[in-house]
Structures are given as C-alpha cells and as structure tokens.
Short mmCIF file of C-alpha atoms and ligand atoms in Angstrom, two decimals:
data_model
loop_
_atom_site.label_atom_id
_atom_site.label_comp_id
_atom_site.label_asym_id
_atom_site.label_seq_id
_atom_site.Cartn_x
_atom_site.Cartn_y
_atom_site.Cartn_z
CA UNK A 1 55.30 -8.08 -97.30
CA UNK A 2 52.32 -6.40 -98.97
CA UNK A 3 49.96 -8.88 -100.56
CA UNK A 4 47.02 -8.26 -102.84
CA UNK A 5 45.11 -10.56 -105.14
CA UNK A 6 44.42 -9.15 -108.57
CA UNK A 7 44.18 -10.08 -112.22
CA UNK A 8 47.24 -7.98 -113.12
CA UNK A 9 44.99 -4.99 -113.77
CA UNK A 10 47.01 -2.40 -111.89
CA UNK A 11 50.36 -3.09 -113.56
CA UNK A 12 50.28 -0.08 -115.84
CA UNK A 13 50.49 2.43 -113.00
CA UNK A 14 53.05 0.29 -111.25
CA UNK A 15 55.42 0.26 -114.17
CA UNK A 16 54.96 3.92 -114.98
CA UNK A 17 55.84 4.64 -111.33
CA UNK A 18 58.79 2.30 -111.58
CA UNK A 19 59.89 4.04 -114.77
CA UNK A 20 60.29 7.21 -112.75
CA UNK A 21 62.09 5.25 -110.02
CA UNK A 22 59.38 5.80 -107.43
CA UNK A 23 58.99 2.16 -106.43
CA UNK A 24 62.03 0.41 -105.01
CA UNK A 25 60.55 -3.09 -104.55
CA UNK A 26 59.84 -6.21 -106.56
CA UNK A 27 56.47 -7.41 -107.71
CA UNK A 28 56.03 -11.17 -107.62
CA UNK A 29 53.31 -12.84 -109.68
CA UNK A 30 52.25 -16.50 -109.51
CA UNK A 31 49.59 -18.67 -111.08
CA UNK A 32 46.79 -19.13 -108.53
CA UNK A 33 47.57 -22.87 -108.49
CA UNK A 34 51.26 -22.25 -107.72
CA UNK A 35 51.22 -22.33 -103.92
CA UNK A 36 48.94 -25.38 -103.83
CA UNK A 37 51.37 -27.55 -105.83
CA UNK A 38 52.79 -30.49 -103.94
CA UNK A 39 55.12 -33.15 -105.33
CA UNK A 40 53.82 -36.72 -104.89
CA UNK A 41 57.38 -38.19 -104.97
CA UNK A 42 57.40 -41.98 -105.27
CA UNK A 43 53.65 -41.96 -106.08
CA UNK A 44 54.34 -40.00 -109.27
CA UNK A 45 53.30 -41.67 -112.55
CA UNK A 46 56.41 -40.31 -114.30
CA UNK A 47 58.95 -39.24 -111.70
CA UNK A 48 61.10 -36.34 -112.92
CA UNK A 49 64.24 -38.04 -111.59
CA UNK A 50 64.51 -40.23 -114.68
CA UNK A 51 64.37 -40.13 -118.45
CA UNK A 52 66.27 -36.89 -119.07
CA UNK A 53 69.45 -35.03 -118.24
CA UNK A 54 69.37 -33.32 -114.82
CA UNK A 55 71.77 -30.37 -114.81
CA UNK A 56 73.68 -29.24 -111.72
CA UNK A 57 74.50 -25.57 -111.06
CA UNK A 58 78.03 -24.40 -110.20
CA UNK A 59 77.35 -23.80 -106.48
CA UNK A 60 75.90 -27.28 -106.03
CA UNK A 61 78.81 -28.84 -107.94
CA UNK A 62 81.25 -27.13 -105.56
CA UNK A 63 79.18 -28.29 -102.59
CA UNK A 64 79.22 -31.91 -103.84
CA UNK A 65 82.98 -31.72 -104.52
CA UNK A 66 83.73 -30.49 -101.02
CA UNK A 67 81.10 -32.60 -99.21
CA UNK A 68 82.69 -34.90 -96.60
CA UNK A 69 79.62 -36.60 -95.06
CA UNK A 70 78.36 -40.20 -95.09
CA UNK A 71 77.05 -39.98 -98.67
CA UNK A 72 80.36 -38.89 -100.20
CA UNK A 73 81.02 -42.06 -102.21
CA UNK A 74 77.38 -42.22 -103.42
CA UNK A 75 77.49 -38.56 -104.49
CA UNK A 76 80.79 -39.05 -106.32
CA UNK A 77 79.34 -42.02 -108.18
CA UNK A 78 76.15 -40.14 -109.08
CA UNK A 79 77.56 -36.76 -110.10
CA UNK A 80 79.14 -36.18 -113.50
CA UNK A 81 81.47 -33.34 -112.46
CA UNK A 82 82.81 -32.87 -115.96
CA UNK A 83 79.42 -32.36 -117.63
CA UNK A 84 77.71 -30.70 -114.62
CA UNK A 85 74.85 -33.18 -114.45
CA UNK A 86 73.52 -36.23 -112.61
CA UNK A 87 74.52 -39.65 -113.97
CA UNK A 88 71.60 -41.94 -114.71
CA UNK A 89 71.76 -45.65 -113.83
CA UNK A 90 71.03 -48.48 -116.30
CA UNK A 91 67.24 -47.94 -115.97
CA UNK A 92 67.59 -44.26 -116.79
CA UNK A 93 66.90 -43.26 -113.15
CA UNK A 94 68.90 -40.80 -111.07
CA UNK A 95 71.61 -42.78 -109.31
CA UNK A 96 70.71 -41.07 -106.00
CA UNK A 97 67.22 -42.64 -105.80
CA UNK A 98 66.61 -45.52 -103.38
CA UNK A 99 64.50 -48.60 -104.22
CA UNK A 100 61.30 -46.75 -103.29
CA UNK A 101 62.13 -43.97 -105.76
CA UNK A 102 63.00 -41.48 -103.01
CA UNK A 103 66.04 -39.22 -103.08
CA UNK A 104 68.70 -40.42 -100.62
CA UNK A 105 70.21 -36.94 -100.47
CA UNK A 106 66.93 -35.48 -99.19
CA UNK A 107 66.29 -38.37 -96.82
CA UNK A 108 69.70 -38.15 -95.20
CA UNK A 109 70.77 -34.49 -95.55
CA UNK A 110 67.49 -32.58 -96.08
CA UNK A 111 66.22 -30.54 -99.04
CA UNK A 112 68.77 -27.75 -98.59
CA UNK A 113 71.54 -29.79 -100.22
CA UNK A 114 69.61 -30.27 -103.49
CA UNK A 115 70.90 -28.56 -106.62
CA UNK A 116 68.83 -25.64 -107.95
CA UNK A 117 67.10 -27.70 -110.67
CA UNK A 118 66.13 -30.50 -108.26
CA UNK A 119 65.07 -28.02 -105.59
CA UNK A 120 62.92 -25.89 -107.90
CA UNK A 121 61.35 -28.27 -110.40
CA UNK A 122 58.56 -28.02 -111.56
CA UNK A 123 58.58 -24.41 -110.41
CA UNK A 124 59.80 -22.01 -113.09
CA UNK A 125 60.74 -18.35 -112.83
CA UNK A 126 60.96 -15.56 -115.40
CA UNK A 127 62.76 -12.36 -114.32
CA UNK A 128 62.09 -8.82 -115.51
CA UNK A 129 63.11 -5.46 -114.13
CA UNK A 130 61.08 -5.13 -110.92
CA UNK A 131 58.99 -8.20 -111.66
CA UNK A 132 59.44 -11.90 -111.02
CA UNK A 133 56.87 -14.36 -112.41
CA UNK A 134 56.53 -17.90 -111.09
CA UNK A 135 54.76 -20.79 -112.72
CA UNK A 136 54.48 -24.54 -112.41
CA UNK A 137 55.56 -26.40 -115.51
CA UNK A 138 53.15 -28.40 -117.61
CA UNK A 139 55.90 -31.04 -117.89
CA UNK A 140 55.15 -32.37 -114.38
CA UNK A 141 52.12 -34.71 -114.46
CA UNK A 142 50.73 -33.36 -111.19
CA UNK A 143 51.12 -29.72 -112.27
CA UNK A 144 49.62 -30.54 -115.69
CA UNK A 145 46.66 -32.24 -114.04
CA UNK A 146 46.01 -29.20 -111.83
CA UNK A 147 46.35 -26.67 -114.66
CA UNK A 148 44.31 -28.62 -117.22
CA UNK A 149 41.45 -29.61 -114.89
CA UNK A 150 40.86 -26.01 -113.77
CA UNK A 151 37.16 -25.23 -114.28
CA UNK A 152 37.38 -21.63 -113.02
CA UNK A 153 38.99 -18.51 -114.44
CA UNK A 154 42.76 -18.62 -114.84
CA UNK A 155 43.90 -16.14 -112.21
CA UNK A 156 47.21 -14.82 -110.98
CA UNK A 157 48.26 -13.68 -107.55
CA UNK A 158 50.36 -10.52 -107.19
CA UNK A 159 52.54 -9.92 -104.19
CA UNK A 160 54.64 -6.86 -103.56
CA UNK A 161 57.89 -7.66 -101.89
CA UNK A 162 59.37 -4.71 -100.05
CA UNK A 163 62.86 -6.19 -100.07
CA UNK A 164 65.20 -4.45 -102.53
CA UNK A 165 65.35 -5.90 -106.04
CA UNK A 166 68.44 -8.15 -105.89
CA UNK A 167 68.77 -8.21 -109.66
CA UNK A 168 68.34 -4.49 -110.30
CA UNK A 169 71.89 -4.06 -111.58
CA UNK A 170 71.35 -6.78 -114.21
CA UNK A 171 68.72 -4.73 -116.01
CA UNK A 172 70.58 -1.61 -117.10
CA UNK A 173 69.32 -1.94 -120.70
CA UNK A 174 65.81 -3.02 -119.80
CA UNK A 175 63.25 -1.25 -121.99
CA UNK A 176 60.59 -0.34 -119.42
CA UNK A 177 58.67 1.76 -121.95
CA UNK A 178 58.18 -1.27 -124.25
CA UNK A 179 57.61 -3.60 -121.28
CA UNK A 180 54.59 -1.59 -120.08
CA UNK A 181 52.99 -2.21 -123.51
CA UNK A 182 53.78 -5.91 -123.28
CA UNK A 183 52.13 -6.07 -119.84
CA UNK A 184 49.09 -4.10 -121.02
CA UNK A 185 48.75 -6.17 -124.18
CA UNK A 186 49.01 -9.42 -122.20
CA UNK A 187 46.09 -8.27 -120.04
CA UNK A 188 44.09 -7.77 -123.24
CA UNK A 189 45.20 -11.18 -124.58
CA UNK A 190 44.01 -12.82 -121.35
CA UNK A 191 40.67 -10.97 -121.65
CA UNK A 192 40.25 -12.26 -125.21
CA UNK A 193 41.21 -15.75 -124.10
CA UNK A 194 38.65 -15.64 -121.26
CA UNK A 195 35.86 -14.37 -123.54
CA UNK A 196 33.73 -17.47 -123.86
CA UNK A 197 31.14 -15.71 -126.01
CA UNK A 198 33.60 -16.58 -128.78
CA UNK A 199 34.71 -20.08 -129.76
CA UNK A 200 38.21 -20.90 -128.50
CA UNK A 201 39.38 -21.03 -132.13
CA UNK A 202 38.09 -17.49 -132.84
CA UNK A 203 39.77 -16.32 -129.63
CA UNK A 204 43.04 -17.82 -130.88
CA UNK A 205 42.64 -16.13 -134.26
CA UNK A 206 42.04 -12.72 -132.65
CA UNK A 207 45.06 -13.19 -130.38
CA UNK A 208 47.25 -14.01 -133.40
CA UNK A 209 45.97 -10.99 -135.36
CA UNK A 210 46.54 -8.75 -132.34
CA UNK A 211 50.10 -10.06 -132.00
CA UNK A 212 50.79 -9.52 -135.69
CA UNK A 213 49.68 -5.87 -135.46
CA UNK A 214 51.81 -5.28 -132.36
CA UNK A 215 54.81 -6.89 -134.07
CA UNK A 216 54.34 -4.63 -137.12
CA UNK A 217 54.35 -1.51 -134.93
CA UNK A 218 57.40 -2.74 -133.02
CA UNK A 219 59.28 -3.20 -136.29
CA UNK A 220 58.38 0.39 -137.24
CA UNK A 221 59.66 1.43 -133.80
CA UNK A 222 56.20 2.85 -133.05
CA UNK A 223 55.83 1.76 -129.41
CA UNK A 224 53.35 4.56 -128.64
CA UNK A 225 51.20 3.41 -131.60
CA UNK A 226 50.69 0.13 -129.73
CA UNK A 227 48.35 1.95 -127.32
CA UNK A 228 45.72 2.39 -130.07
CA UNK A 229 45.86 -1.31 -131.00
CA UNK A 230 45.64 -2.27 -127.32
CA UNK A 231 42.54 -0.04 -126.97
CA UNK A 232 41.02 -1.48 -130.16
CA UNK A 233 41.30 -5.08 -128.92
CA UNK A 234 40.20 -4.17 -125.38
CA UNK A 235 36.60 -3.95 -126.54
CA UNK A 236 35.57 -7.62 -126.52
CA UNK A 237 32.16 -6.73 -128.02
CA UNK A 238 33.82 -5.83 -131.32
CA UNK A 239 35.44 -9.27 -131.72
CA UNK A 240 33.47 -11.66 -133.90
CA UNK A 241 33.02 -15.40 -134.03
CA UNK A 242 33.94 -17.14 -137.25
CA UNK A 243 32.92 -20.84 -137.44
CA UNK A 244 35.61 -21.50 -140.07
CA UNK A 245 38.39 -20.65 -137.57
CA UNK A 246 38.45 -24.17 -136.13
CA UNK A 247 38.98 -25.87 -139.47
CA UNK A 248 41.66 -23.44 -140.63
CA UNK A 249 43.64 -23.64 -137.36
CA UNK A 250 43.47 -27.46 -137.17
CA UNK A 251 44.62 -27.64 -140.82
CA UNK A 252 47.49 -25.23 -140.14
CA UNK A 253 48.73 -27.38 -137.24
CA UNK A 254 48.34 -30.61 -139.25
CA UNK A 255 50.45 -29.17 -142.09
CA UNK A 256 53.15 -27.97 -139.71
CA UNK A 257 53.39 -30.81 -137.19
CA UNK A 258 56.36 -32.43 -139.03
CA UNK A 259 58.50 -29.84 -137.19
CA UNK A 260 58.27 -32.30 -134.28
CA UNK A 261 60.48 -34.82 -136.13
CA UNK A 262 63.34 -32.27 -136.15
CA UNK A 263 63.31 -31.70 -132.40
CA UNK A 264 66.08 -32.79 -130.07
CA UNK A 265 64.88 -35.98 -128.30
CA UNK A 266 64.97 -35.83 -124.49
CA UNK A 267 63.17 -39.08 -123.69
CA UNK A 268 63.03 -42.04 -126.08
CA UNK A 269 59.40 -42.69 -125.00
CA UNK A 270 58.46 -39.66 -127.06
CA UNK A 271 59.31 -41.70 -130.20
CA UNK A 272 56.04 -43.63 -129.72
CA UNK A 273 54.06 -40.42 -130.22
CA UNK A 274 56.03 -39.57 -133.36
CA UNK A 275 55.50 -43.04 -134.84
CA UNK A 276 51.75 -42.68 -134.23
CA UNK A 277 51.75 -39.21 -135.80
CA UNK A 278 53.57 -40.51 -138.85
CA UNK A 279 51.14 -43.43 -139.28
CA UNK A 280 48.19 -41.06 -138.96
CA UNK A 281 49.55 -38.81 -141.70
CA UNK A 282 49.83 -41.79 -144.06
CA UNK A 283 46.10 -42.60 -144.07
CA UNK A 284 44.13 -39.80 -142.42
CA UNK A 285 43.29 -36.12 -142.90
CA UNK A 286 43.00 -32.93 -140.83
CA UNK A 287 39.21 -33.08 -141.33
CA UNK A 288 39.07 -36.21 -139.17
CA UNK A 289 40.71 -34.26 -136.36
CA UNK A 290 38.33 -31.26 -136.76
CA UNK A 291 35.24 -33.45 -136.75
CA UNK A 292 36.25 -35.81 -133.92
CA UNK A 293 33.60 -35.76 -131.17
CA UNK A 294 35.10 -34.44 -127.92
CA UNK A 295 31.81 -33.95 -126.07
CA UNK A 296 32.74 -36.68 -123.58
CA UNK A 297 35.24 -34.22 -122.10
CA UNK A 298 33.06 -32.15 -119.83
CA UNK A 299 34.69 -31.19 -116.53
CA UNK A 300 36.21 -29.01 -117.86
CA UNK A 301 34.95 -29.21 -121.43
CA UNK A 302 37.23 -29.35 -124.45
CA UNK A 303 37.27 -25.58 -125.13
CA UNK A 304 38.10 -24.84 -121.48
CA UNK A 305 41.00 -27.30 -121.61
CA UNK A 306 42.41 -25.45 -124.63
CA UNK A 307 41.89 -22.15 -122.79
CA UNK A 308 43.78 -23.47 -119.75
CA UNK A 309 46.74 -24.78 -121.76
CA UNK A 310 47.02 -21.59 -123.83
CA UNK A 311 46.91 -19.46 -120.66
CA UNK A 312 49.87 -21.44 -119.33
CA UNK A 313 51.99 -20.95 -122.44
CA UNK A 314 51.20 -17.25 -122.86
CA UNK A 315 51.81 -16.53 -119.17
CA UNK A 316 55.18 -18.28 -119.32
CA UNK A 317 56.56 -16.93 -122.60
CA UNK A 318 54.87 -13.72 -123.79
CA UNK A 319 56.65 -11.11 -121.66
CA UNK A 320 60.01 -12.60 -122.75
CA UNK A 321 59.52 -10.56 -125.94
CA UNK A 322 61.05 -7.67 -124.01
CA UNK A 323 64.42 -9.39 -124.49
CA UNK A 324 64.16 -10.43 -128.15
CA UNK A 325 61.30 -8.38 -129.69
CA UNK A 326 59.52 -11.58 -130.84
CA UNK A 327 55.94 -10.73 -129.87
CA UNK A 328 54.21 -12.58 -132.68
CA UNK A 329 56.49 -15.65 -132.59
CA UNK A 330 55.76 -16.14 -128.89
CA UNK A 331 51.99 -15.93 -129.38
CA UNK A 332 52.09 -18.09 -132.48
CA UNK A 333 54.20 -20.72 -130.67
CA UNK A 334 51.78 -20.67 -127.72
CA UNK A 335 48.76 -21.26 -129.98
CA UNK A 336 50.61 -23.85 -132.08
CA UNK A 337 51.78 -25.86 -129.04
CA UNK A 338 48.29 -25.78 -127.51
CA UNK A 339 46.76 -27.11 -130.72
CA UNK A 340 49.56 -29.65 -131.23
CA UNK A 341 48.83 -31.18 -127.84
CA UNK A 342 45.17 -31.28 -128.83
CA UNK A 343 45.98 -32.87 -132.18
CA UNK A 344 48.19 -35.55 -130.62
CA UNK A 345 45.44 -36.34 -128.12
CA UNK A 346 42.78 -36.72 -130.84
CA UNK A 347 45.14 -38.79 -133.01
CA UNK A 348 45.74 -41.12 -130.05
CA UNK A 349 41.96 -41.55 -129.62
CA UNK A 350 41.43 -42.27 -133.33
CA UNK A 351 44.41 -44.59 -133.81
CA UNK A 352 43.78 -46.60 -130.64
CA UNK A 353 40.00 -46.44 -130.94
CA UNK A 354 39.67 -44.95 -127.46
CA UNK A 355 37.10 -42.67 -125.90
CA UNK A 356 38.49 -39.22 -125.06
CA UNK A 357 39.24 -38.99 -121.34
CA UNK A 358 40.96 -36.18 -119.48
CA UNK A 359 43.65 -38.48 -118.02
CA UNK A 360 44.96 -39.11 -121.55
CA UNK A 361 44.86 -35.37 -122.25
CA UNK A 362 46.99 -34.66 -119.19
CA UNK A 363 49.36 -37.45 -120.22
CA UNK A 364 50.00 -36.10 -123.73
CA UNK A 365 50.25 -32.50 -122.44
CA UNK A 366 52.96 -33.24 -119.90
CA UNK A 367 54.85 -35.54 -122.29
CA UNK A 368 54.82 -32.80 -124.94
CA UNK A 369 55.95 -30.14 -122.46
CA UNK A 370 58.72 -32.43 -121.19
CA UNK A 371 60.14 -32.73 -124.70
CA UNK A 372 59.85 -29.06 -125.61
CA UNK A 373 59.99 -26.78 -122.58
CA UNK A 374 63.24 -28.17 -121.18
CA UNK A 375 65.32 -27.86 -124.31
CA UNK A 376 66.42 -24.43 -125.55
CA UNK A 377 67.12 -26.05 -128.92
CA UNK A 378 63.51 -27.23 -129.20
CA UNK A 379 62.00 -23.99 -127.94
CA UNK A 380 64.10 -21.93 -130.35
CA UNK A 381 63.23 -24.23 -133.25
CA UNK A 382 59.51 -24.06 -132.50
CA UNK A 383 59.55 -20.29 -132.07
CA UNK A 384 61.42 -19.77 -135.32
CA UNK A 385 59.02 -22.09 -137.15
CA UNK A 386 55.92 -20.45 -135.65
CA UNK A 387 57.10 -16.95 -136.55
CA UNK A 388 56.44 -17.87 -140.19
CA UNK A 389 52.89 -19.20 -139.63
S1 SF4 B 1 57.24 -34.94 -111.93
FE1 SF4 B 1 56.25 -33.55 -110.46
S2 SF4 B 1 55.06 -34.82 -109.03
FE2 SF4 B 1 56.46 -36.16 -110.19
S3 SF4 B 1 58.25 -36.41 -108.86
FE3 SF4 B 1 58.69 -34.68 -110.24
S4 SF4 B 1 57.97 -32.80 -109.22
FE4 SF4 B 1 57.09 -34.60 -108.13
#
C-alpha cells in the first residue's frame, strides 16, 4: 500500500496517466477526520438504530434466512424478508437492540454478521473509475460534531491501493476526459472555499458562478473550454468581496425553503422543525435572519462552520456530475443545503429566544442530513429545485 497525504493536488497527472492505461491501481480518498471516527453506541444522543427504515442487502438477507444459530428466532422476528429491511418495535427502535441500546447480533455473533448498511454507517462511499472516495455522513451526530467543530483546514487523505480495481469492468462508459475537469474544478472550488480573505457568502457566490460557467460549456460539449474557466478561477486574487452577497443568498434560501414541506418524511421528529419554519414565515422576514448576531459562535466562528458544512456537501456530491452532467445543480444544492441548515438554526434561536451555541448547530445539521441524505427522493427533489436557482 502506497500512502501519501495531499490536498488532491496531483490528481490531474494521475488521471491523465490512467486515461492512457498506465496506472492499474485504485486511488482512495478520505476526509482527514474519517479514520478518527468512532461510534459511541448506547451513549449516542440519537442512535441510528431507530427512527428510520434500515435496509438489508441481498447477501445479508440470505445469511439471515439460512442462519441456524441461537439468535434464529430473534432474527426472524426482527427481519422483514419481504421488504428487505429491519422491523422496528413499538418505540421505533430496531428490534435487535437490547435494553441498553446495544445490538444483540454484534454482542453474540460479532460485527461480521451485520448487514452492509449497519456495518458501514455513517461511512459513505462514492465510486468512480480508478477512484473511491470515503466520507462520514453529517447525519450521525458524532460525525456532524467532528466535521462542524473543525477549526483547521478541511483536508483529504489520498492513499494509492496497489490491488487491482475490482470495479474496473463496471466503468466501460466512464468519461475520464470529463472527469479530469471535474477533479480539477473541484480543487479550484475548494481553494475558493478556503479563501478567507473573502466573506463566506462571496465565496459561495463565486462557486455558483464558476459552476454555472462550467455547466454552460458542458452543454455546448466544450470540455476543453473548461480549462480556461478553471484557470480563470484559480487566481484567488481576482475574486472580489461583495457585502451584498450575504443578504441576497439569505433571501434566496428564505424564498425557497418551502421545498422542505414537499420532502419525503423519514422521521416524524422532523415535523417540529417544519412547524417552527412555518410559524417563522407567518410573522418574520429574511432580514431578521441576515442581521441575527452570531458572534457568540467562536470556536469555530460562524463563517468557518459554513465553510466546514459546504466542504462536506461538495466533497460528497460534486464528482457525481460525471454520471448525470449536473455540475451546477450539485453545487447549487450544496450551497442551498448549507444555508438552509444555517437558516433553521437561526430561526430556532429567534423563535425560542436562545443564545446561539454550537451544540444546537450540530443538532440541526445532523437532523437535516438525516432527512435528506438518506432518501433518493429527497436528494433528487432538492437537486432539481436547486438547478433552477
Ligand atoms: S448515529 Fe453515529 S454515533 Fe450514533 S449510534 Fe449511529 S453510528 Fe454510532
């Protein structure tokens, strides 16, 4: 295993080499926080084994069907074989949990018998030709806490795995030529996002403009033309601050947040947030959100929190444009979701007359991610909506 730590700066050469079939191995990228994540199990404030549907993959279903050990009757009671998911008990908890909130399968048979979802969560993987990217999901309170409280630069660890790419045959139609531009442009997007000479709102505006230009070129089938736009936005000195960006972005989110009412509901607790949002809209304005004092947030400060959340969304979704050509929609959705979390946090402070504290920020961020990131219906709806913003 070759390991190097980088900020994804050497990808261009890697993919050009791969394009000419010179490199036969996979590159694996992870958020720097990835390896340090550790589940707190029964100590968790919102254990992931309740409140939503837990799917079971085909291999695990077969294993549970054929299992003949001491837990057979418990497994058969807990597994919905017809709908390939775990049955929840009357309290909405996984029927395999014991009274202490621990998984009886793990306690008695070890982690190897867990289904893929249970084994992996909150770890998430995105696959590309020659590249596998791992992240921890904002929907887990512990992962959200780690990602949001980061006071340093958002960094990624690259590892080169010299084992053959097991998925190589799945990528016959993969557009490596376009993918190199997506990788290069994401580096530039991260540079803009890390440029704290600009307000976070101006950084968001530049990222959206950049994405719109790339999308325009893609629609003209001018992939090579993207190189000029990538060069243009690489020079951070040319990007300007505009104090009106905050107001216009907050207003845009306020006018579009009703999209949340149309989303598929995964956990009924999310209804409380929607009721609060609705009440706020009846008597308050976007200006109250823009002018709300967030200076009490200081480790990290408010702008750094926004930077951290936006990094997470862009890292997770942006390169997926190689499969559907939706560059701008993915960036717009990332910015919109970041600002929606922020808006819901500020609304909670105003409506409940509370001081802004980071624990409440983490809470609303993971609750939002739990409702959106684990439903293809919700993700597709948000992306489609954001494409028009
Ligand atoms: S939500 Fe995260 S910390 Fe909590 S039980 Fe699940 S994986 Fe563990």
